[in-house]
XYZ file of C-alpha atoms in Angstrom:
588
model
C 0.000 0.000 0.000
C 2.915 2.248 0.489
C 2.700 3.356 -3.294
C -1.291 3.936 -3.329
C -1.288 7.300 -4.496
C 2.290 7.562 -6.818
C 1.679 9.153 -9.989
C 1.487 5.890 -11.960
C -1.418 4.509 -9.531
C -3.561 7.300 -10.947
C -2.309 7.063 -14.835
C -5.522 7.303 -17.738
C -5.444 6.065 -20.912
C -6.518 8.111 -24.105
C -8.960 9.417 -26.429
C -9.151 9.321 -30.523
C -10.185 11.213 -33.360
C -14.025 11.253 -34.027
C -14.755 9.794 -30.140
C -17.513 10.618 -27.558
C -16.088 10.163 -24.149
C -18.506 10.839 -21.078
C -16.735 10.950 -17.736
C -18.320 9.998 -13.890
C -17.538 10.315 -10.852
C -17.980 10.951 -7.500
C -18.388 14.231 -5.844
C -19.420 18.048 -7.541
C -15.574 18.173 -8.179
C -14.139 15.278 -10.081
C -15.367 16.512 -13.304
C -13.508 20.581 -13.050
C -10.150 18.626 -11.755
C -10.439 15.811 -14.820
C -10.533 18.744 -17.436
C -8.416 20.788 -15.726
C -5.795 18.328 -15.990
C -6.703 17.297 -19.495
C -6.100 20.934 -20.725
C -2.829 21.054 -18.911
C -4.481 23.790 -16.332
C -3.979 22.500 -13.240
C -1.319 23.272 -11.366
C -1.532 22.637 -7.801
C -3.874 20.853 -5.499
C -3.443 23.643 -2.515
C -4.771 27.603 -2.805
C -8.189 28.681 -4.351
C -8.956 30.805 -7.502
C -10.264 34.250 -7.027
C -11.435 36.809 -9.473
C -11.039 39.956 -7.744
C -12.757 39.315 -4.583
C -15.181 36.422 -5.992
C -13.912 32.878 -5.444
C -14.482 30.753 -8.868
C -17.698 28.948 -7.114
C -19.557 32.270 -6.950
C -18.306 33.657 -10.673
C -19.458 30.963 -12.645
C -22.877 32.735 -11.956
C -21.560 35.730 -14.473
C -21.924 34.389 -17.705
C -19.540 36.559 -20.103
C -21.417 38.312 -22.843
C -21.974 41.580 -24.320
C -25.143 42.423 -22.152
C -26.042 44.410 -25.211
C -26.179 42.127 -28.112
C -28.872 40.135 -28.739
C -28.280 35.779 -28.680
C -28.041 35.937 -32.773
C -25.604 38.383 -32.911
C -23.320 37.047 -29.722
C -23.280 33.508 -32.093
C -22.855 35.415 -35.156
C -19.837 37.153 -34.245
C -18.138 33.893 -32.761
C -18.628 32.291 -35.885
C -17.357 35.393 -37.767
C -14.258 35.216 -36.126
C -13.994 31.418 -37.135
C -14.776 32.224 -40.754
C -11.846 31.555 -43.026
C -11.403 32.235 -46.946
C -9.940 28.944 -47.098
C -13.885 27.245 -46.174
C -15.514 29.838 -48.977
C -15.120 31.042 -52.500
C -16.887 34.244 -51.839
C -18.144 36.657 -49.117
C -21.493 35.983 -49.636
C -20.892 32.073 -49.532
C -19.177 32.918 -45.981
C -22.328 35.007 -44.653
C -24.702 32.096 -45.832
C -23.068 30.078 -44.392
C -22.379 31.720 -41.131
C -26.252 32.882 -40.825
C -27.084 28.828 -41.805
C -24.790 27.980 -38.621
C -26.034 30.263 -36.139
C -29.740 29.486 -36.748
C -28.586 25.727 -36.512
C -26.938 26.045 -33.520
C -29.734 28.074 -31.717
C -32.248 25.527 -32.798
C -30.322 22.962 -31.488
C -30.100 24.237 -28.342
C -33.565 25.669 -27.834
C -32.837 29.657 -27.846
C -34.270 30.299 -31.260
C -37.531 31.678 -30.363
C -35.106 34.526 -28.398
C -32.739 34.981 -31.455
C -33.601 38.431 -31.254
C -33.831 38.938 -27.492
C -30.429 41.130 -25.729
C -28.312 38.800 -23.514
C -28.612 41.086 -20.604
C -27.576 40.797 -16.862
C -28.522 41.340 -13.370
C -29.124 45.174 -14.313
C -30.144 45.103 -18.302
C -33.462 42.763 -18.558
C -33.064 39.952 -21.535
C -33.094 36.474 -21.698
C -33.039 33.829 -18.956
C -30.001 32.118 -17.029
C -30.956 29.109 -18.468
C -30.900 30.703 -21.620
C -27.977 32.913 -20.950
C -25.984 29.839 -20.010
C -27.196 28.191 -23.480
C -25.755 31.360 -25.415
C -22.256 30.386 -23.402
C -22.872 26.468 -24.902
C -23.516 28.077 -28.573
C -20.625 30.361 -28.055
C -17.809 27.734 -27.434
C -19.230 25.257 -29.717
C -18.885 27.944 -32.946
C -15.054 27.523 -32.367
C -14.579 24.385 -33.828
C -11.721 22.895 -32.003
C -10.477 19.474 -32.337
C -10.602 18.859 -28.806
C -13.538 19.762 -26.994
C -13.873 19.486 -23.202
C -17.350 20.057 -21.858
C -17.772 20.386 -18.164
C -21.342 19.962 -16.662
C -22.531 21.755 -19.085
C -26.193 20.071 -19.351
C -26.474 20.871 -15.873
C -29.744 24.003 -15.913
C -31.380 22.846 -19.032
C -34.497 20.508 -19.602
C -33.995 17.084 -20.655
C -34.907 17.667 -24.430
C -32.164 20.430 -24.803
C -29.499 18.685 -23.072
C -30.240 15.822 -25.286
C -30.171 18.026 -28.259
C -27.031 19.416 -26.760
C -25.556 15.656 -26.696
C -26.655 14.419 -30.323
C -25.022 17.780 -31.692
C -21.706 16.530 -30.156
C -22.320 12.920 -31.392
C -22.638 14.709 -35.246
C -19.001 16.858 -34.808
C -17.778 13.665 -33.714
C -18.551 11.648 -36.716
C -18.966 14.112 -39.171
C -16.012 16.589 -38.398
C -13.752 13.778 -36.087
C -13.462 16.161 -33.329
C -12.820 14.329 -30.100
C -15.480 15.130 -27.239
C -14.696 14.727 -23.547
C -17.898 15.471 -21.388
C -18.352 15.396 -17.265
C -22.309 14.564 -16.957
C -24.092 14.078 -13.816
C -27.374 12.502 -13.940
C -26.949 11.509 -17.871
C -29.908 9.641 -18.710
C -30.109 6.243 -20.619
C -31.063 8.676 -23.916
C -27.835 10.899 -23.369
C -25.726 8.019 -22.461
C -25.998 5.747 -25.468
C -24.566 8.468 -27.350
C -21.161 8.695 -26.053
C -19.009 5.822 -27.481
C -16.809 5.448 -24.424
C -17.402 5.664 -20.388
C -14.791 6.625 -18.114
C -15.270 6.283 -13.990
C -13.245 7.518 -11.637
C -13.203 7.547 -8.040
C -10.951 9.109 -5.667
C -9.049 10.520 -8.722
C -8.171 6.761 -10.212
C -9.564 5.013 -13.442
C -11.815 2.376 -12.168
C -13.412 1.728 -15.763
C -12.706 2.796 -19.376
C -14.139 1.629 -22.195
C -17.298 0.664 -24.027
C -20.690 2.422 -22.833
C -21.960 -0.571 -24.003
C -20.237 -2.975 -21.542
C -19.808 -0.704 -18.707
C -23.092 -2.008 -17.193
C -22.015 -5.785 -17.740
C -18.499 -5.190 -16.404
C -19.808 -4.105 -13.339
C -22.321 -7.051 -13.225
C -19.895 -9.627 -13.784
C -18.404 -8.174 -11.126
C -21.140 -9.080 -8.761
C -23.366 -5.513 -8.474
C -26.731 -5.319 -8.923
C -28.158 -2.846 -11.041
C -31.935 -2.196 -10.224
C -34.448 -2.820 -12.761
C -35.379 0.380 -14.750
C -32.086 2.425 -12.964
C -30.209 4.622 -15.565
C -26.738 2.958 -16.478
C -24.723 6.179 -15.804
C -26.644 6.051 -12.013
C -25.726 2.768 -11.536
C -22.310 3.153 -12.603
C -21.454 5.976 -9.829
C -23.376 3.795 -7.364
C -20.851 0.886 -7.271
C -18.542 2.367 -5.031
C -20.954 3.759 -2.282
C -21.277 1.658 -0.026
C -24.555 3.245 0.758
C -26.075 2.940 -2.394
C -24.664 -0.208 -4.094
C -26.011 -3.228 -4.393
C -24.434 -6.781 -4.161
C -25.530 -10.043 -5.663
C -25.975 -13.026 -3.265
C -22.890 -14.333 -3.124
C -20.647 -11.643 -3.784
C -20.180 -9.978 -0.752
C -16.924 -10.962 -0.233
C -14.987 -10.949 -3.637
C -16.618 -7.013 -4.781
C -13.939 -4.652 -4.508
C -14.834 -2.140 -2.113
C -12.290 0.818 -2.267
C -11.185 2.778 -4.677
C -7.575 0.945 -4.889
C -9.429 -2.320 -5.096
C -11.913 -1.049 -8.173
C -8.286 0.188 -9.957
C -6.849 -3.261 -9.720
C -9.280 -5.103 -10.491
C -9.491 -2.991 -13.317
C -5.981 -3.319 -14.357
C -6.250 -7.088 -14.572
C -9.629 -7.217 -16.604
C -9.714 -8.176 -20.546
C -11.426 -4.349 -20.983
C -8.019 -3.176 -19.720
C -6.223 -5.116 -22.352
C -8.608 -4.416 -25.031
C -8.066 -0.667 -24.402
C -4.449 -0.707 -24.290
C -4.159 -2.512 -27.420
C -6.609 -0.059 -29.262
C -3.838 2.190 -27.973
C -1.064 -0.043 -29.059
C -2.932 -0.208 -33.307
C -2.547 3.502 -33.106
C 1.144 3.374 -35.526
C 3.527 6.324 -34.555
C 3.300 6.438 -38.653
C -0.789 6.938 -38.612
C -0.183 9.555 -35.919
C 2.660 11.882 -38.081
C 0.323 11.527 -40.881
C -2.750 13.099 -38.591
C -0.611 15.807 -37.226
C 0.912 16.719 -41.074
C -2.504 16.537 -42.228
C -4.020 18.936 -39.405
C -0.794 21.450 -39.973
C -1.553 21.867 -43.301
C -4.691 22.642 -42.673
C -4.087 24.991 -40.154
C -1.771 26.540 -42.843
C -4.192 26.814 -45.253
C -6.788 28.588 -43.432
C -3.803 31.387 -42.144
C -2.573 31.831 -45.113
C -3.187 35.560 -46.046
C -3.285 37.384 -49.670
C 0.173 38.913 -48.379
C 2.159 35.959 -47.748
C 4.107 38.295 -45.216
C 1.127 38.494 -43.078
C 0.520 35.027 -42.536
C 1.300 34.216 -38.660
C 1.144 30.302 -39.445
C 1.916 30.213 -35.114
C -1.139 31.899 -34.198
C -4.095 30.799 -32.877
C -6.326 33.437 -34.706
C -8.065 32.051 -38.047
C -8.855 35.461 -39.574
C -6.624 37.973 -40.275
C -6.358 41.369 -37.857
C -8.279 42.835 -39.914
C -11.022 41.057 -40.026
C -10.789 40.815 -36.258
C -11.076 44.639 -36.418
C -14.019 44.369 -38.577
C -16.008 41.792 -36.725
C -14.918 43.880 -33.455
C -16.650 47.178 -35.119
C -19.562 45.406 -35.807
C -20.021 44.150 -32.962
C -19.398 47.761 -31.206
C -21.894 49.669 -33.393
C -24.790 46.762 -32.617
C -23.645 47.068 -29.023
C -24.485 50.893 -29.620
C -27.468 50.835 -31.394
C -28.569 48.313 -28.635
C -28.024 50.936 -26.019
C -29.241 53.802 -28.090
C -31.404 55.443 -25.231
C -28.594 55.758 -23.434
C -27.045 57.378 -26.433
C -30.079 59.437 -26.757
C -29.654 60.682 -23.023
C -25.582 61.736 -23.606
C -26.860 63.769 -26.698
C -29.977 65.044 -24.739
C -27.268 66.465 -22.135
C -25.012 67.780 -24.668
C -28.054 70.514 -25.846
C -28.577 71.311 -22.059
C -24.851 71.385 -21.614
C -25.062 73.923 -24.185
C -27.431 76.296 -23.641
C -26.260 76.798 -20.117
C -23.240 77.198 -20.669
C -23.327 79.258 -23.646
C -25.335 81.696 -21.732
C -22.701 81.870 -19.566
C -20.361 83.748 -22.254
C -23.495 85.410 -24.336
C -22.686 87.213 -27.116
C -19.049 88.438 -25.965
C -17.783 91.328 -27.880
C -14.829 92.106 -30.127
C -13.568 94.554 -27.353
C -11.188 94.370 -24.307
C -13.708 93.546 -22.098
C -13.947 90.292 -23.439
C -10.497 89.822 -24.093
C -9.918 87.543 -21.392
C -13.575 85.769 -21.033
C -13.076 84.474 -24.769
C -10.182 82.251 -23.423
C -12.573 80.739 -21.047
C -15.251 79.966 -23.629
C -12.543 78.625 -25.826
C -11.378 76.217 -23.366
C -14.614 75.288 -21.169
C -15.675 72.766 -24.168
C -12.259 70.893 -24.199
C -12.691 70.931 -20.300
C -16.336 69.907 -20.048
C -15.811 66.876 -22.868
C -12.639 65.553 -21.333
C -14.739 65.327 -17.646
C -17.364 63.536 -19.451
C -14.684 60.594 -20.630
C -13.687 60.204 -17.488
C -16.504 57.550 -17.657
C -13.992 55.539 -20.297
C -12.278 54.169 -17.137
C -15.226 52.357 -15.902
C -16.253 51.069 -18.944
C -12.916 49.528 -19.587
C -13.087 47.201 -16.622
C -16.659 46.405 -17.384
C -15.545 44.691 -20.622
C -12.396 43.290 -19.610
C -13.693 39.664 -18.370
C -15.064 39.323 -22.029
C -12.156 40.357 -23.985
C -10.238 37.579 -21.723
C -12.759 34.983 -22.728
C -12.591 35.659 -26.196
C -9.041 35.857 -26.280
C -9.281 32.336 -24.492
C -11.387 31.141 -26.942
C -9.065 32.890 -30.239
C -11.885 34.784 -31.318
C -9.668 38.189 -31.168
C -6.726 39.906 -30.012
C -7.473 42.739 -27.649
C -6.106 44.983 -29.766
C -8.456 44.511 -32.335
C -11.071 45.241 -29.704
C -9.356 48.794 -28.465
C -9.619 49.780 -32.671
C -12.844 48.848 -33.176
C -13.802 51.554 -30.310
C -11.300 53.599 -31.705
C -13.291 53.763 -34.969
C -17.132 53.185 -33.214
C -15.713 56.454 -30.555
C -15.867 58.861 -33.948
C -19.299 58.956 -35.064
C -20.912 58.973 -31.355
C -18.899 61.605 -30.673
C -18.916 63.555 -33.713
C -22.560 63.585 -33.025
C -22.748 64.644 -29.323
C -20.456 67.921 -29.950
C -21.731 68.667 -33.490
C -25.222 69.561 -31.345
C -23.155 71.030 -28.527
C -21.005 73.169 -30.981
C -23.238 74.814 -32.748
C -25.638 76.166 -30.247
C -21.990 76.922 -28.138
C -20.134 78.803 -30.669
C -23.271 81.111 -32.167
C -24.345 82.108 -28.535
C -21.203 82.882 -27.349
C -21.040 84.951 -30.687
C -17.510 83.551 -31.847
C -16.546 85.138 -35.623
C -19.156 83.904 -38.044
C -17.244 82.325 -40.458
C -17.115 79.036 -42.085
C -13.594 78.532 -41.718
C -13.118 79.042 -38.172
C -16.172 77.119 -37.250
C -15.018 74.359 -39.066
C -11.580 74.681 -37.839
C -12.951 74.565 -34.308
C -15.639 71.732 -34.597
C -12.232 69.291 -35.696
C -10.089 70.415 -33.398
C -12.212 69.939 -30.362
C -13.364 66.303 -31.618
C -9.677 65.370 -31.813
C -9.024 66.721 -28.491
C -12.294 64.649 -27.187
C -11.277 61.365 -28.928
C -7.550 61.810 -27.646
C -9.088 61.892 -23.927
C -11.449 59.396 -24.851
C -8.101 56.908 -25.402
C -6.022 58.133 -22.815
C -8.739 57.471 -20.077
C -9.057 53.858 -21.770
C -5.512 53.293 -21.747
C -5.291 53.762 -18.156
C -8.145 51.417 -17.342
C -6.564 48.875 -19.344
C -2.976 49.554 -17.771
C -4.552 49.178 -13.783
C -5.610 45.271 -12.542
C -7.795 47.266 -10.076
C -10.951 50.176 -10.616
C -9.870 52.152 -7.252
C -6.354 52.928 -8.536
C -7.461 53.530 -12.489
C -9.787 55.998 -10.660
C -7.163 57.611 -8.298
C -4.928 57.955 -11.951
C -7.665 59.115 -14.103
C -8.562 62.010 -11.266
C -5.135 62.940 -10.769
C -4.491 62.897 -14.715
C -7.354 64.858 -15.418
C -6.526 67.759 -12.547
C -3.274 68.173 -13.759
C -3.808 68.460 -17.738
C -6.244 71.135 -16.946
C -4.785 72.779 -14.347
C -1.562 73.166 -16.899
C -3.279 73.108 -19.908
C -2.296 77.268 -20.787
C -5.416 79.198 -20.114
C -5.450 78.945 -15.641
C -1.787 78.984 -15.719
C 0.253 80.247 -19.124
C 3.042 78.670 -19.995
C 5.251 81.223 -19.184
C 3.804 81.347 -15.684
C 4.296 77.528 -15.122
C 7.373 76.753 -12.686
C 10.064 74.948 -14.666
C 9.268 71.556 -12.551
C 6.619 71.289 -14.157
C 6.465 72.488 -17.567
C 7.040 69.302 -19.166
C 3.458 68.417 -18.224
C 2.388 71.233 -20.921
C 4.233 69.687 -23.768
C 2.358 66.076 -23.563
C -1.153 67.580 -22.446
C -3.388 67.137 -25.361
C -5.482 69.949 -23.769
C -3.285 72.064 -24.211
C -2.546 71.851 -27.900
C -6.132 72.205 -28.807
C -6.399 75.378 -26.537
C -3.621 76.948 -28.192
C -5.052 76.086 -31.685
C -8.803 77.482 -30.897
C -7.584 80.535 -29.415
C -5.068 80.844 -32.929
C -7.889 80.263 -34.947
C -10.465 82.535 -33.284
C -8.090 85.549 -32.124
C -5.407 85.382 -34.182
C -6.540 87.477 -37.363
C -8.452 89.661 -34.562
C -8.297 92.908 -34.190
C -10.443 94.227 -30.695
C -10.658 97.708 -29.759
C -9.213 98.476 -26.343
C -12.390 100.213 -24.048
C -11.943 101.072 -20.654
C -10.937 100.277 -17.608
C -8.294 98.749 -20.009
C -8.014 101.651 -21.753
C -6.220 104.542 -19.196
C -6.246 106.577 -17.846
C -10.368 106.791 -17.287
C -12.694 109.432 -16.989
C -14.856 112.405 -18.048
C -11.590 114.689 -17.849
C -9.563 112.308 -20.099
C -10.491 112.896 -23.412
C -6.969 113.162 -25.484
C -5.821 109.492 -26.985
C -2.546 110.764 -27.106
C -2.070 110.592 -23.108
C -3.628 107.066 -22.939
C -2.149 104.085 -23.551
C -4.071 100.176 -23.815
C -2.891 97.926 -20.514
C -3.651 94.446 -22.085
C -0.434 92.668 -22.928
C 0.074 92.569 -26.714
C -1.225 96.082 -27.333
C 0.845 98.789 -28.357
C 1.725 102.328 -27.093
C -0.927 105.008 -27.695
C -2.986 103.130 -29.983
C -6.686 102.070 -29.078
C -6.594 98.687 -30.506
C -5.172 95.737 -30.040
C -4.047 92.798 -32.182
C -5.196 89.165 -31.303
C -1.973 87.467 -32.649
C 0.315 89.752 -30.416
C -2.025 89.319 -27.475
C -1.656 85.498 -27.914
C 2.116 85.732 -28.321
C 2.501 87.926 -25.426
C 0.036 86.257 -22.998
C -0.125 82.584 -23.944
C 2.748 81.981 -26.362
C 0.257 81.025 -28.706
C 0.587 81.650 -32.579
C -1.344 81.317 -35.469
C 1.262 78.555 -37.092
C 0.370 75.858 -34.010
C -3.645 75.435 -36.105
């Protein structure tokens, strides 16, 4: 007994191409350490998994979807993803066949009538968990891999879908020869015929592989007794409890009766042999020629139009492109999906805007507004880069699914960050278009096409380079309270030193280098170059001294704003800017 539990003692045997292998045990456990180990993920038996603070028992309630998106287009971009030119002649082939797929693989598992229905979550109303957790079935099975573990995953549906779930595994098997490892618990006789191999375990050892068919009469033989009517996978776990089993007369002294004792009595049985010399016909010959055959393959579907693009190592089967594309699709339905929200942030941009523009009402082209058309000029870049402060949230909100889906080689994150790149330009494009022109007309800014124009792109540059920044730093930070802590401090200081509450030349020398990477401040500089650079504003008092009903002669008063010169009554813009904010007319 001294070697009971040495590595060999707890040695399986293997699977093949185009086999259905269900897997029982005993305990809620067995089956998430058996797949653990078969994908090479387990690592230690000591410790726990956490996802921030929420041990892996409790996530496995989040189900990882786009709360957005409805179930047809969650399964439509999975099998977008897996969509190579290699499988189709054409584009429209591809979307046939893609739109063929998804329909066939909500039908299968019941969803169809909700095709159309959002995902949703605890907050967003949509479908149900059972259906949720469906979507999450449909989801992984659009990826088409060769080896498919499936952990308890007919555990919340009905016993028609989980059948339906089964007999769509038995058809990749034989039609496609992927190889299908499943963990059921409570597998009915219907579910259980279709698998074409039974594994037990118990206690972590293999006390049975091989046929489903002979499982039932191994154990028989044996001396159990399987009740009439029982299911065969019930009666299988039942054998080693003592509780539960049952034991022929006669028996009751030759049945093994611990785990150890169901291993070696397993080890010396003719379904031991047969298995290992099902192994043993598998040449090392047949074997190179499967793993030639499945590279070139592989090679075929990365192979891009630019044979210097091909990444024949990657896991990805469509180019980064395409990622980008299926990513930006997916973005815009996501957007459209949440499109009162939308309607809200545009809703707030008009209020935004007449408030605020009454603020700085119709400022004139004289020196008393000389230093309140700064302020106007800036308060947009200020009041748009507050609002993406809200980019830091959303980026952790996301994250779990971008993981998944890099998991499951649907994307690179990267493809993900451009595709809200290019989804960021329109949404915002719209919210400051409104904002803009009901701004820059009541603030009374110089009517001209040019400089509005000039304006408008230079503020939706600045708002998209905040919207990215703020991003980046969620993506950068494992944890929401520091991104936070960042994005407040980042914000504070690019406006604090963004030129117009402290110029440039006022800034102390420690920290001047925060001007020269502050996007802020580059787009102040270039509104206030557009709008008062070709200016020309007449100097009124109390700028204009000395003031008074006795001081009538212009030749004893002089203009006090910087910029102006010497006895003259007006004042030009570009010398003001030069003077007060080293701003020119060659930074636009």
């Amino acid at each position: 007994m001294s070697n009971m539990h040495d590595s060999t003692s707890k040695r399986l045997t293997v699977t093949f191409r185009g086999v259905d292998i269900v897997v029982h045990g005993l305990g809620e456990d067995f089956g998430s350490t058996f797949i653990s180990n078969s994908r090479e993920e387990f690592h230690a038996v000591n410790g726990d998994v956490r996802y921030g603070d929420i041990d892996a028992k409790h996530a496995k309630r989040f189900r990882q979807h786009m709360v957005m998106n409805t179930e047809a287009e969650t399964i439509d971009f999975a099998a977008s993803t897996k969509a190579t030119k290699a499988k189709f002649q054409t584009s429209e082939m591809a979307t046939t066949s893609i739109d063929k797929g998804v329909k066939s693989t909500l039908e299968t598992l019941g969803i169809a009538h909700t095709s159309d229905t959002v995902v949703g979550n605890e907050f967003i109303r949509g479908v149900s968990g059972g259906e949720r957790k469906r979507v999450s079935i449909a989801e992984v099975m659009e990826t088409g891999a060769p080896l498919q573990c499936w952990e308890n995953t007919t555990r919340g549906l009905d016993a028609s879908n989980a059948l339906d779930f089964v007999k769509a595994l038995r058809r990749a098997a034989n039609e496609q020869q992927k190889s299908i490892v499943a963990t059921l618990y409570q597998a009915g006789n219907s579910i259980y015929s279709h698998f074409d191999k039974v594994l037990l375990l118990a206690e972590g050892r293999q006390i049975y592989y091989g046929s489903t068919r002979d499982a039932r009469k191994y154990f028989e033989d044996m001396g159990f007794l399987s009740p009439p009517g029982a299911n065969t996978a019930d009666f299988l776990t039942s054998v080693v409890v003592e509780t539960e089993r049952l034991v022929r007369s006669g028996f009751e002294d030759s049945v093994p009766r611990s785990a150890p004792e169901f291993e070696t009595r397993y080890r010396n049985s003719a379904m031991y042999r047969e298995m290992m010399e099902d192994i043993d016909l598998v040449s090392k010959e047949s074997l190179s020629e499967e793993i030639r055959t499945l590279n070139s393959v592989c090679r075929l579907e990365k192979t891009r139009t630019i044979e210097a693009l091909s990444r024949y190592s990657s896991p990805y089967h469509v180019s980064f492109l395409r990622q980008v594309g299926a990513c930006t699709k997916r973005q815009f339905r996501i957007i459209w999906g949440d499109r009162w929200s939308n309607c809200l942030q545009i809703a707030s941009s008009f209020c935004f805007a007449l408030v605020t523009g009454s603020l700085f009402y119709n400022l004139s082209d004289t020196s008393d507004s000389i230093f309140m058309k700064p302020g106007a000029l800036f308060y947009p870049i200020l009041l748009f880069a507050m609002n993406k402060l809200s980019e830091t949230t959303v980026s952790f909100t996301g994250r779990p699914i971008i993981a998944r889906h890099k998991r499951l080689a649907f994307h690179q994150p990267a493809a993900h960050a451009m595709a809200c790149v290019i989804t960021d330009i329109p949404l915002v494009v719209a919210l400051f278009t409104l904002f803009h022109i009901i701004f820059y007309f009541m603030v009374g800014l110089q009517h001209e096409a040019g400089k509005f124009f000039t304006n408008w792109l230079i503020y939706v540059l600045a708002t998209l380079c905040f919207t990215s920044l703020f991003r980046m730093i969620g993506a950068c930070c494992r944890h929401f309270g520091f991104a936070s802590q960042i994005s407040g401090w980042v914000i504070m200081a690019m406006m604090v030193y963004g030129g117009y509450l402290i110029p440039i030349a006022s800034i102390h020398p420690w920290f001047r280098w925060i001007w020269y990477i502050n996007p802020a401040a580059y787009a102040f500089n270039a509104v206030l170059a557009s709008e008062m650079g070709t200016m020309t504003l007449t100097c009124v008092e109390p700028q204009y001294v000395p003031f008074g009903s006795t001081y009538n002669e212009s030749a004893f008063r002089s203009c006090t704003v910087a910029g102006s010169a010497p006895a003259l009554q007006l004042i030009d813009g570009e010398s003001f800017l030069q003077v007060q904010y080293r701003a020119t007319v060659s930074e636009i």
